[in-house]
């Protein structure tokens, strides 16, 4: 009998696969002939039935972007309230965006803009990605718990977090001062997102989200399965072993590294996404302590979104993208004014998101990949004496595109001064529910025994964003 082990988060060995006359996965015994059926069900997405086959990219705009200078400019209001960067007409009649977003304005008919989104407080943290509404859990961890840490066909990690170093080793490490992007809450650390930057620092290569012990086990598995297959002459059994062997090969060969390697992408596509030329180091005034973050954002943002798209195409279900702490435009010792800060931040976001939207629709992925873009808060209705805006938790910008949503919608309205919702407030729970409904059949999610019962019952009771 052949037995394989993996290590649980506490470091102890636990049996996960036993091969002999039968195969045991967990507590369920399966004959070798039954493996073929099981593998086929996994391959065609019918197991588990809770999954919709869709993916989510959560673009976290760390620091708190202004609702005025992004998608609700309020140009009919007095100076000091209205957008400091002006406005631009969009492809939707009567709808304008902040003046930094001409490309997105041309694609407004594909976007969903929320103008009554209430982040909940004015603190720097990771809400609504990781916060009280999500049980202090990155929602990608929920996906990994249900779908498994690795995709059954490609072996790709199903939950990934991308910091700038994932595409450019010269950038700063990911900012975790205000919360952990890999927070798992009541779930296991085994469900935490895979960070390729942490695995590749100084190596120039991409590592797989598989511990060394598991890789060694799979190498031995290949050899023993080959020997076992040669000793069997029952066709269904051999087919079952072949399926397992093929999966193990996918986990060991270069297929996973290829997914993370942008050099494998068409050069013209990479060029369309590239935001590095938009902001040069010499153009950024060094009077701000965060000046390196402005440059890192421009160097990495477009390629991070391209990498996220590649990962979702290949089996990742939830990809968190962040470019460090750059949207906190107080006009203080750390941060630029609204006008100067948006000159650094607006063009890369406008360019990267526009390239992503075009790519999504060109590849027919607009039905299967949902992108969410927001920060942890908005900014104050009045510009402060130094030309910045301060923290504001009562309203903030929110954009969604893809995922089968219709597009061309502006949902909700803000008050005249842009500080409160005038129509029904869209909350973090609404957003989390929309993400969950994209990834899962939420009715079936209640039946997943591996998730804490209070967790699923509470989250399944939330309503998605109304009208979307």
Short mmCIF file of C-alpha atoms in Angstrom, two decimals:
data_model
loop_
_atom_site.label_atom_id
_atom_site.label_comp_id
_atom_site.label_asym_id
_atom_site.label_seq_id
_atom_site.Cartn_x
_atom_site.Cartn_y
_atom_site.Cartn_z
CA UNK A 1 0.00 0.00 0.00
CA UNK A 2 1.26 3.47 -0.92
CA UNK A 3 0.47 6.35 1.48
CA UNK A 4 1.07 10.07 0.90
CA UNK A 5 1.03 12.86 3.44
CA UNK A 6 0.69 16.62 3.57
CA UNK A 7 1.41 18.99 6.43
CA UNK A 8 -1.36 20.87 8.17
CA UNK A 9 -0.77 24.46 9.38
CA UNK A 10 0.43 23.18 12.77
CA UNK A 11 3.18 21.21 11.04
CA UNK A 12 1.96 17.69 11.78
CA UNK A 13 1.68 15.05 9.07
CA UNK A 14 -1.79 14.06 7.99
CA UNK A 15 -2.79 11.39 5.49
CA UNK A 16 -4.40 12.78 2.35
CA UNK A 17 -4.04 9.99 -0.21
CA UNK A 18 -3.52 6.25 -0.01
CA UNK A 19 -3.02 4.10 -3.08
CA UNK A 20 -3.16 0.31 -3.12
CA UNK A 21 -6.07 -1.85 -4.12
CA UNK A 22 -8.17 1.26 -3.43
CA UNK A 23 -7.64 4.97 -2.96
CA UNK A 24 -8.78 6.86 0.12
CA UNK A 25 -9.31 10.61 -0.18
CA UNK A 26 -10.16 12.02 3.23
CA UNK A 27 -12.47 9.52 4.85
CA UNK A 28 -14.11 8.34 1.62
CA UNK A 29 -12.86 5.14 0.01
CA UNK A 30 -12.85 5.09 -3.80
CA UNK A 31 -11.96 2.30 -6.16
CA UNK A 32 -9.48 3.11 -8.87
CA UNK A 33 -12.22 2.79 -11.46
CA UNK A 34 -14.26 5.43 -9.61
CA UNK A 35 -11.42 7.91 -9.79
CA UNK A 36 -12.03 8.43 -13.49
CA UNK A 37 -15.61 9.51 -12.81
CA UNK A 38 -14.50 11.73 -9.95
CA UNK A 39 -11.77 13.36 -12.05
CA UNK A 40 -14.18 13.94 -14.92
CA UNK A 41 -16.63 15.65 -12.61
CA UNK A 42 -13.90 17.87 -11.27
CA UNK A 43 -12.67 18.66 -14.77
CA UNK A 44 -16.04 19.74 -16.11
CA UNK A 45 -16.76 21.94 -13.10
CA UNK A 46 -19.70 19.94 -11.78
CA UNK A 47 -17.95 19.16 -8.49
CA UNK A 48 -18.50 21.00 -6.34
CA UNK A 49 -21.76 22.38 -7.73
CA UNK A 50 -21.47 25.45 -5.55
CA UNK A 51 -18.94 27.04 -7.93
CA UNK A 52 -20.20 29.20 -10.81
CA UNK A 53 -16.98 29.00 -12.83
CA UNK A 54 -16.44 32.77 -12.54
CA UNK A 55 -13.50 34.68 -11.08
CA UNK A 56 -13.08 37.98 -9.22
CA UNK A 57 -10.22 40.48 -9.39
CA UNK A 58 -10.32 42.88 -6.44
CA UNK A 59 -8.29 46.02 -7.24
CA UNK A 60 -7.71 47.65 -3.87
CA UNK A 61 -6.92 51.37 -4.19
CA UNK A 62 -4.99 51.65 -0.96
CA UNK A 63 -5.21 54.97 0.88
CA UNK A 64 -8.75 56.02 0.02
CA UNK A 65 -9.43 57.59 -3.42
CA UNK A 66 -11.65 60.66 -3.71
CA UNK A 67 -15.16 60.21 -5.03
CA UNK A 68 -15.02 63.72 -6.56
CA UNK A 69 -11.84 63.36 -8.59
CA UNK A 70 -12.82 59.88 -9.81
CA UNK A 71 -16.46 59.27 -10.79
CA UNK A 72 -18.68 61.93 -9.12
CA UNK A 73 -17.11 65.32 -9.93
CA UNK A 74 -19.94 67.64 -8.76
CA UNK A 75 -18.90 70.45 -11.08
CA UNK A 76 -22.08 72.40 -10.31
CA UNK A 77 -20.88 72.90 -6.73
CA UNK A 78 -18.57 75.68 -5.48
CA UNK A 79 -14.81 75.56 -5.70
CA UNK A 80 -13.43 73.58 -2.79
CA UNK A 81 -16.18 70.98 -3.12
CA UNK A 82 -16.19 70.16 -6.82
CA UNK A 83 -13.49 68.09 -8.48
CA UNK A 84 -10.12 69.83 -8.40
CA UNK A 85 -9.24 68.13 -11.69
CA UNK A 86 -12.36 69.13 -13.60
CA UNK A 87 -14.57 66.68 -15.46
CA UNK A 88 -14.78 64.81 -18.73
CA UNK A 89 -17.89 63.69 -20.63
CA UNK A 90 -18.48 59.96 -20.91
CA UNK A 91 -20.14 57.64 -23.41
CA UNK A 92 -23.25 57.80 -21.19
CA UNK A 93 -25.37 60.91 -21.88
CA UNK A 94 -25.27 63.38 -19.01
CA UNK A 95 -22.68 61.42 -17.01
CA UNK A 96 -19.21 62.84 -16.34
CA UNK A 97 -16.08 61.50 -14.64
CA UNK A 98 -13.19 63.33 -13.03
CA UNK A 99 -10.87 64.97 -15.54
CA UNK A 100 -8.11 62.39 -15.02
CA UNK A 101 -10.11 59.59 -16.68
CA UNK A 102 -10.71 60.29 -20.39
CA UNK A 103 -10.10 56.68 -21.44
CA UNK A 104 -12.49 55.22 -18.89
CA UNK A 105 -15.01 57.90 -19.82
CA UNK A 106 -15.02 56.52 -23.38
CA UNK A 107 -15.79 53.06 -21.94
CA UNK A 108 -18.41 54.14 -19.39
CA UNK A 109 -21.04 52.10 -21.26
CA UNK A 110 -19.21 48.95 -20.11
CA UNK A 111 -18.76 50.07 -16.48
CA UNK A 112 -20.92 50.06 -13.39
CA UNK A 113 -20.33 53.12 -11.20
CA UNK A 114 -21.69 53.27 -7.65
CA UNK A 115 -22.25 56.81 -6.34
CA UNK A 116 -23.88 55.91 -3.01
CA UNK A 117 -21.26 53.50 -1.69
CA UNK A 118 -20.61 53.87 2.06
CA UNK A 119 -17.25 52.34 3.07
CA UNK A 120 -18.27 52.48 6.74
CA UNK A 121 -15.53 54.41 8.55
CA UNK A 122 -12.62 56.72 7.82
CA UNK A 123 -9.83 54.48 9.09
CA UNK A 124 -6.95 53.11 7.06
CA UNK A 125 -7.61 49.38 6.94
CA UNK A 126 -8.47 46.87 4.26
CA UNK A 127 -12.25 47.12 4.26
CA UNK A 128 -14.26 46.13 2.33
CA UNK A 129 -11.78 43.49 1.15
CA UNK A 130 -10.87 42.40 4.69
CA UNK A 131 -12.94 43.73 7.55
CA UNK A 132 -15.75 43.30 9.98
CA UNK A 133 -18.24 42.54 7.20
CA UNK A 134 -16.08 39.66 5.97
CA UNK A 135 -15.21 38.24 9.41
CA UNK A 136 -11.69 39.71 9.00
CA UNK A 137 -11.21 37.31 6.09
CA UNK A 138 -10.00 38.02 2.57
CA UNK A 139 -12.93 36.75 0.50
CA UNK A 140 -10.47 34.84 -1.65
CA UNK A 141 -9.92 32.54 1.32
CA UNK A 142 -13.58 31.54 1.17
CA UNK A 143 -13.08 30.63 -2.46
CA UNK A 144 -9.94 28.61 -1.71
CA UNK A 145 -11.70 26.73 1.08
CA UNK A 146 -14.55 25.71 -1.24
CA UNK A 147 -12.65 25.20 -4.50
CA UNK A 148 -9.40 23.91 -3.05
CA UNK A 149 -6.06 25.68 -2.77
CA UNK A 150 -5.04 24.60 -6.29
CA UNK A 151 -7.11 24.32 -9.46
CA UNK A 152 -7.77 20.62 -10.23
CA UNK A 153 -6.72 20.90 -13.88
CA UNK A 154 -3.97 23.54 -14.02
CA UNK A 155 -2.64 23.22 -10.47
CA UNK A 156 -2.68 27.04 -10.26
CA UNK A 157 -3.30 28.58 -6.81
CA UNK A 158 -6.96 29.55 -6.66
CA UNK A 159 -6.42 32.50 -4.30
CA UNK A 160 -3.61 34.95 -5.15
CA UNK A 161 -2.48 38.38 -3.92
CA UNK A 162 -0.38 40.57 -6.22
CA UNK A 163 1.83 43.36 -4.92
CA UNK A 164 4.04 45.47 -7.25
CA UNK A 165 7.01 43.12 -6.76
CA UNK A 166 5.08 40.37 -8.51
CA UNK A 167 5.89 42.16 -11.80
CA UNK A 168 8.80 44.45 -10.86
CA UNK A 169 11.41 43.45 -8.29
CA UNK A 170 12.66 47.05 -8.01
CA UNK A 171 9.46 48.19 -6.27
CA UNK A 172 8.80 48.45 -2.55
CA UNK A 173 7.43 45.50 -0.52
CA UNK A 174 3.66 45.26 -0.10
CA UNK A 175 2.21 47.62 2.50
CA UNK A 176 0.74 45.71 5.46
CA UNK A 177 0.81 48.51 8.07
CA UNK A 178 -2.96 48.86 8.01
CA UNK A 179 -3.99 45.22 7.74
CA UNK A 180 -3.07 41.85 6.30
CA UNK A 181 -4.13 41.06 2.78
CA UNK A 182 -3.64 37.38 3.64
CA UNK A 183 -6.01 37.47 6.65
CA UNK A 184 -7.95 34.20 6.95
CA UNK A 185 -10.21 35.01 9.92
CA UNK A 186 -11.92 31.83 11.13
CA UNK A 187 -10.54 29.83 8.20
CA UNK A 188 -7.20 28.02 7.98
CA UNK A 189 -3.87 29.53 6.98
CA UNK A 190 -3.92 26.89 4.24
CA UNK A 191 -6.64 29.03 2.59
CA UNK A 192 -4.48 32.18 2.58
CA UNK A 193 -3.68 33.83 -0.76
CA UNK A 194 -0.48 32.90 -2.55
CA UNK A 195 1.95 35.82 -2.91
CA UNK A 196 4.36 35.19 -5.80
CA UNK A 197 6.47 38.20 -4.80
CA UNK A 198 7.22 36.62 -1.42
CA UNK A 199 8.26 33.40 -3.17
CA UNK A 200 10.46 34.99 -5.81
CA UNK A 201 12.34 37.77 -4.05
CA UNK A 202 15.96 37.59 -5.12
CA UNK A 203 15.53 34.45 -7.22
CA UNK A 204 14.25 35.82 -10.50
CA UNK A 205 11.97 32.78 -10.73
CA UNK A 206 8.41 31.98 -9.78
CA UNK A 207 7.77 29.39 -7.12
CA UNK A 208 4.65 27.25 -6.92
CA UNK A 209 2.18 27.49 -4.08
CA UNK A 210 3.12 24.01 -2.95
CA UNK A 211 5.41 23.35 0.03
CA UNK A 212 8.57 21.32 -0.59
CA UNK A 213 7.12 18.30 1.24
CA UNK A 214 4.11 18.25 -1.08
CA UNK A 215 6.30 18.61 -4.16
CA UNK A 216 8.45 15.68 -3.03
CA UNK A 217 5.34 13.62 -2.34
CA UNK A 218 4.07 14.32 -5.85
CA UNK A 219 7.39 13.35 -7.40
CA UNK A 220 7.23 10.05 -5.55
CA UNK A 221 3.56 9.73 -6.51
CA UNK A 222 4.46 9.91 -10.17
CA UNK A 223 6.98 7.12 -9.89
CA UNK A 224 4.78 4.83 -7.80
CA UNK A 225 1.70 5.43 -9.98
CA UNK A 226 3.74 4.53 -13.05
CA UNK A 227 4.79 1.28 -11.39
CA UNK A 228 1.27 0.55 -10.15
CA UNK A 229 -0.22 1.16 -13.60
CA UNK A 230 2.20 -1.31 -15.17
CA UNK A 231 1.05 -3.95 -12.69
CA UNK A 232 -2.64 -3.54 -13.50
CA UNK A 233 -4.46 -4.65 -16.59
CA UNK A 234 -7.96 -3.43 -15.67
CA UNK A 235 -8.69 -0.58 -18.08
CA UNK A 236 -10.84 1.64 -15.79
CA UNK A 237 -8.23 1.37 -13.05
CA UNK A 238 -5.44 2.34 -15.42
CA UNK A 239 -7.52 5.25 -16.70
CA UNK A 240 -7.99 6.43 -13.13
CA UNK A 241 -4.27 6.31 -12.45
CA UNK A 242 -3.55 8.08 -15.73
CA UNK A 243 -5.80 10.96 -14.72
CA UNK A 244 -4.05 11.27 -11.38
CA UNK A 245 -0.66 11.06 -13.06
CA UNK A 246 -1.59 13.79 -15.57
CA UNK A 247 -2.65 16.07 -12.74
CA UNK A 248 0.58 15.43 -10.86
CA UNK A 249 2.60 16.25 -13.98
CA UNK A 250 0.78 19.54 -14.32
CA UNK A 251 1.79 20.39 -10.77
CA UNK A 252 5.43 19.62 -11.49
CA UNK A 253 6.07 20.93 -14.97
CA UNK A 254 6.54 24.52 -16.10
CA UNK A 255 2.86 25.20 -16.73
CA UNK A 256 2.36 27.12 -13.53
CA UNK A 257 5.47 29.23 -13.97
CA UNK A 258 4.19 30.09 -17.45
CA UNK A 259 1.03 31.60 -15.97
CA UNK A 260 3.07 34.06 -13.90
CA UNK A 261 5.54 34.92 -16.69
CA UNK A 262 4.49 38.01 -18.65
CA UNK A 263 7.23 37.31 -21.17
CA UNK A 264 4.93 34.54 -22.43
CA UNK A 265 2.23 37.13 -23.20
CA UNK A 266 1.95 38.77 -26.62
CA UNK A 267 4.30 41.77 -26.63
CA UNK A 268 1.63 44.06 -28.09
CA UNK A 269 -0.75 43.16 -25.28
CA UNK A 270 1.93 43.85 -22.66
CA UNK A 271 2.59 47.22 -24.29
CA UNK A 272 -1.10 48.13 -24.21
CA UNK A 273 -1.24 47.44 -20.47
CA UNK A 274 2.10 49.06 -19.59
CA UNK A 275 1.68 52.11 -17.35
CA UNK A 276 5.36 52.69 -16.56
CA UNK A 277 5.90 55.36 -19.28
CA UNK A 278 3.07 57.51 -17.89
CA UNK A 279 4.90 58.71 -14.77
CA UNK A 280 8.64 59.30 -14.69
CA UNK A 281 10.75 59.51 -11.55
CA UNK A 282 12.02 62.96 -12.49
CA UNK A 283 8.46 64.27 -12.72
CA UNK A 284 7.59 63.38 -9.12
CA UNK A 285 8.47 65.99 -6.52
CA UNK A 286 10.48 64.45 -3.70
CA UNK A 287 8.92 66.72 -1.06
CA UNK A 288 6.37 63.98 -0.35
CA UNK A 289 7.47 60.99 1.73
CA UNK A 290 5.31 58.74 -0.42
CA UNK A 291 6.96 59.77 -3.69
CA UNK A 292 8.43 56.28 -4.23
CA UNK A 293 4.95 54.77 -3.96
CA UNK A 294 3.68 57.03 -6.76
CA UNK A 295 6.42 55.73 -9.03
CA UNK A 296 5.92 52.09 -7.98
CA UNK A 297 2.22 52.40 -8.79
CA UNK A 298 2.94 53.58 -12.31
CA UNK A 299 5.63 50.97 -12.90
CA UNK A 300 3.45 48.05 -11.87
CA UNK A 301 -0.29 48.75 -12.08
CA UNK A 302 -0.93 47.85 -15.71
CA UNK A 303 1.15 44.68 -15.62
CA UNK A 304 -0.48 43.61 -12.35
CA UNK A 305 -3.90 43.73 -14.00
CA UNK A 306 -2.56 41.83 -17.00
CA UNK A 307 -1.11 39.18 -14.69
CA UNK A 308 -4.41 38.97 -12.81
CA UNK A 309 -6.25 38.34 -16.09
CA UNK A 310 -3.78 35.59 -17.04
CA UNK A 311 -4.23 33.90 -13.67
CA UNK A 312 -8.03 33.99 -13.85
CA UNK A 313 -7.93 32.51 -17.37
CA UNK A 314 -5.88 29.61 -16.01
CA UNK A 315 -7.95 28.74 -12.95
CA UNK A 316 -7.46 31.33 -10.20
CA UNK A 317 -10.81 32.23 -8.68
CA UNK A 318 -9.89 35.29 -6.62
CA UNK A 319 -6.99 37.66 -7.26
CA UNK A 320 -6.27 40.64 -5.00
CA UNK A 321 -4.31 43.46 -6.66
CA UNK A 322 -2.85 46.40 -4.75
CA UNK A 323 -0.13 48.95 -5.47
CA UNK A 324 0.75 50.03 -1.94
CA UNK A 325 -0.31 53.17 -0.11
CA UNK A 326 -0.82 55.91 -2.69
CA UNK A 327 -4.32 57.43 -2.56
CA UNK A 328 -4.04 59.29 0.78
CA UNK A 329 -3.95 62.84 -0.62
CA UNK A 330 -3.92 65.06 2.49
CA UNK A 331 -1.32 67.51 1.12
CA UNK A 332 0.83 66.89 4.18
CA UNK A 333 4.43 65.78 4.69
CA UNK A 334 3.62 62.32 3.30
CA UNK A 335 1.09 62.93 0.56
CA UNK A 336 0.57 65.25 -2.40
CA UNK A 337 -2.28 67.66 -3.01
CA UNK A 338 -5.35 66.48 -4.91
CA UNK A 339 -4.24 68.10 -8.17
CA UNK A 340 -0.64 66.91 -8.01
CA UNK A 341 -1.51 63.52 -6.55
CA UNK A 342 -4.06 62.83 -9.27
CA UNK A 343 -1.46 63.73 -11.91
CA UNK A 344 0.58 60.78 -10.60
CA UNK A 345 -2.29 58.39 -9.89
CA UNK A 346 -4.99 59.21 -12.44
CA UNK A 347 -3.24 58.41 -15.75
CA UNK A 348 -1.98 54.93 -14.69
CA UNK A 349 -5.40 53.91 -13.32
CA UNK A 350 -7.20 55.31 -16.37
CA UNK A 351 -4.80 53.54 -18.74
CA UNK A 352 -4.62 50.19 -16.90
CA UNK A 353 -8.35 49.81 -16.33
CA UNK A 354 -9.14 50.82 -19.91
CA UNK A 355 -6.68 48.27 -21.27
CA UNK A 356 -8.20 45.65 -18.99
CA UNK A 357 -11.76 46.45 -20.07
CA UNK A 358 -10.84 46.26 -23.76
CA UNK A 359 -8.95 43.01 -23.23
CA UNK A 360 -11.77 41.49 -21.20
CA UNK A 361 -14.33 42.09 -23.91
CA UNK A 362 -12.00 41.19 -26.78
CA UNK A 363 -11.34 37.79 -25.20
CA UNK A 364 -14.97 37.14 -24.31
CA UNK A 365 -14.12 37.11 -20.60
CA UNK A 366 -16.62 39.81 -19.64
CA UNK A 367 -19.10 37.11 -18.57
CA UNK A 368 -16.66 35.18 -16.40
CA UNK A 369 -14.30 37.71 -14.76
CA UNK A 370 -15.60 40.45 -12.45
CA UNK A 371 -13.29 43.32 -11.54
CA UNK A 372 -14.04 45.37 -8.42
CA UNK A 373 -12.14 48.63 -7.79
CA UNK A 374 -12.42 50.65 -4.60
CA UNK A 375 -10.46 51.77 -1.55
CA UNK A 376 -11.09 51.70 2.17
CA UNK A 377 -12.74 55.15 2.28
CA UNK A 378 -13.49 58.28 0.30
CA UNK A 379 -12.36 61.86 0.85
CA UNK A 380 -13.88 64.89 2.55
CA UNK A 381 -16.44 67.05 0.71
CA UNK A 382 -14.20 70.09 1.16
CA UNK A 383 -10.61 70.50 0.08
CA UNK A 384 -8.44 71.45 3.04
CA UNK A 385 -6.34 74.61 3.34
CA UNK A 386 -3.28 72.92 1.81
CA UNK A 387 -5.10 71.61 -1.25
CA UNK A 388 -5.78 68.04 -0.13
CA UNK A 389 -8.80 66.10 1.03
CA UNK A 390 -8.91 64.21 4.32
CA UNK A 391 -10.41 60.88 5.40
CA UNK A 392 -14.13 60.33 4.87
CA UNK A 393 -16.01 57.12 5.59
CA UNK A 394 -19.53 58.16 4.63
CA UNK A 395 -19.04 57.96 0.86
CA UNK A 396 -16.43 56.58 -1.51
CA UNK A 397 -16.00 55.55 -5.17
CA UNK A 398 -16.77 52.02 -6.37
CA UNK A 399 -16.45 50.56 -9.87
CA UNK A 400 -17.41 47.12 -11.17
CA UNK A 401 -16.95 45.70 -14.64
CA UNK A 402 -17.46 42.28 -16.20
CA UNK A 403 -18.77 39.25 -14.36
CA UNK A 404 -21.84 39.12 -16.55
CA UNK A 405 -23.07 42.52 -15.32
CA UNK A 406 -24.83 44.58 -17.99
CA UNK A 407 -22.58 47.68 -17.82
CA UNK A 408 -23.45 51.30 -18.53
CA UNK A 409 -25.05 51.81 -15.14
CA UNK A 410 -24.62 54.62 -12.63
CA UNK A 411 -26.23 53.31 -9.47
CA UNK A 412 -27.22 55.59 -6.62
CA UNK A 413 -26.80 59.29 -6.09
CA UNK A 414 -24.80 61.30 -3.58
CA UNK A 415 -25.89 64.40 -1.70
CA UNK A 416 -25.24 67.84 -3.19
CA UNK A 417 -21.93 68.18 -1.37
CA UNK A 418 -20.87 64.61 -2.25
CA UNK A 419 -20.51 63.59 1.38
CA UNK A 420 -23.49 61.28 1.96
CA UNK A 421 -25.70 58.98 -0.09
CA UNK A 422 -28.87 60.67 -1.28
CA UNK A 423 -30.41 57.37 -2.39
CA UNK A 424 -30.18 53.95 -0.73
CA UNK A 425 -26.74 53.39 0.76
CA UNK A 426 -24.65 50.64 -0.83
CA UNK A 427 -22.65 48.98 1.95
CA UNK A 428 -19.72 46.63 2.28
CA UNK A 429 -22.19 43.82 2.86
CA UNK A 430 -23.85 44.56 -0.48
CA UNK A 431 -20.46 44.45 -2.18
CA UNK A 432 -19.36 41.25 -0.42
CA UNK A 433 -22.65 39.59 -1.34
CA UNK A 434 -22.22 40.60 -4.99
CA UNK A 435 -18.76 39.01 -4.98
CA UNK A 436 -20.08 35.84 -3.34
CA UNK A 437 -22.95 35.56 -5.83
CA UNK A 438 -20.43 35.92 -8.64
CA UNK A 439 -18.28 33.07 -7.34
CA UNK A 440 -20.88 30.73 -5.86
CA UNK A 441 -24.38 29.42 -5.94
CA UNK A 442 -24.95 31.03 -2.55
CA UNK A 443 -27.85 28.75 -1.73
CA UNK A 444 -25.49 25.80 -2.06
CA UNK A 445 -22.77 27.62 -0.11
CA UNK A 446 -24.78 27.04 3.07
CA UNK A 447 -24.27 23.29 2.58
CA UNK A 448 -20.47 23.40 2.44
CA UNK A 449 -19.44 21.60 5.61
CA UNK A 450 -15.86 22.91 5.57
CA UNK A 451 -17.03 26.50 6.16
CA UNK A 452 -18.00 27.70 9.67
CA UNK A 453 -21.78 27.53 9.94
CA UNK A 454 -22.17 31.01 11.40
CA UNK A 455 -19.96 32.31 8.59
CA UNK A 456 -22.04 30.91 5.73
CA UNK A 457 -25.43 31.57 7.29
CA UNK A 458 -24.59 35.22 7.92
CA UNK A 459 -22.97 35.93 4.57
CA UNK A 460 -25.62 34.03 2.63
CA UNK A 461 -28.27 36.29 4.16
CA UNK A 462 -26.78 39.46 2.69
CA UNK A 463 -28.32 41.03 -0.39
CA UNK A 464 -26.26 41.89 -3.49
CA UNK A 465 -26.02 45.48 -4.72
CA UNK A 466 -29.59 46.44 -5.66
CA UNK A 467 -30.17 47.29 -9.29
CA UNK A 468 -26.96 45.77 -10.60
#
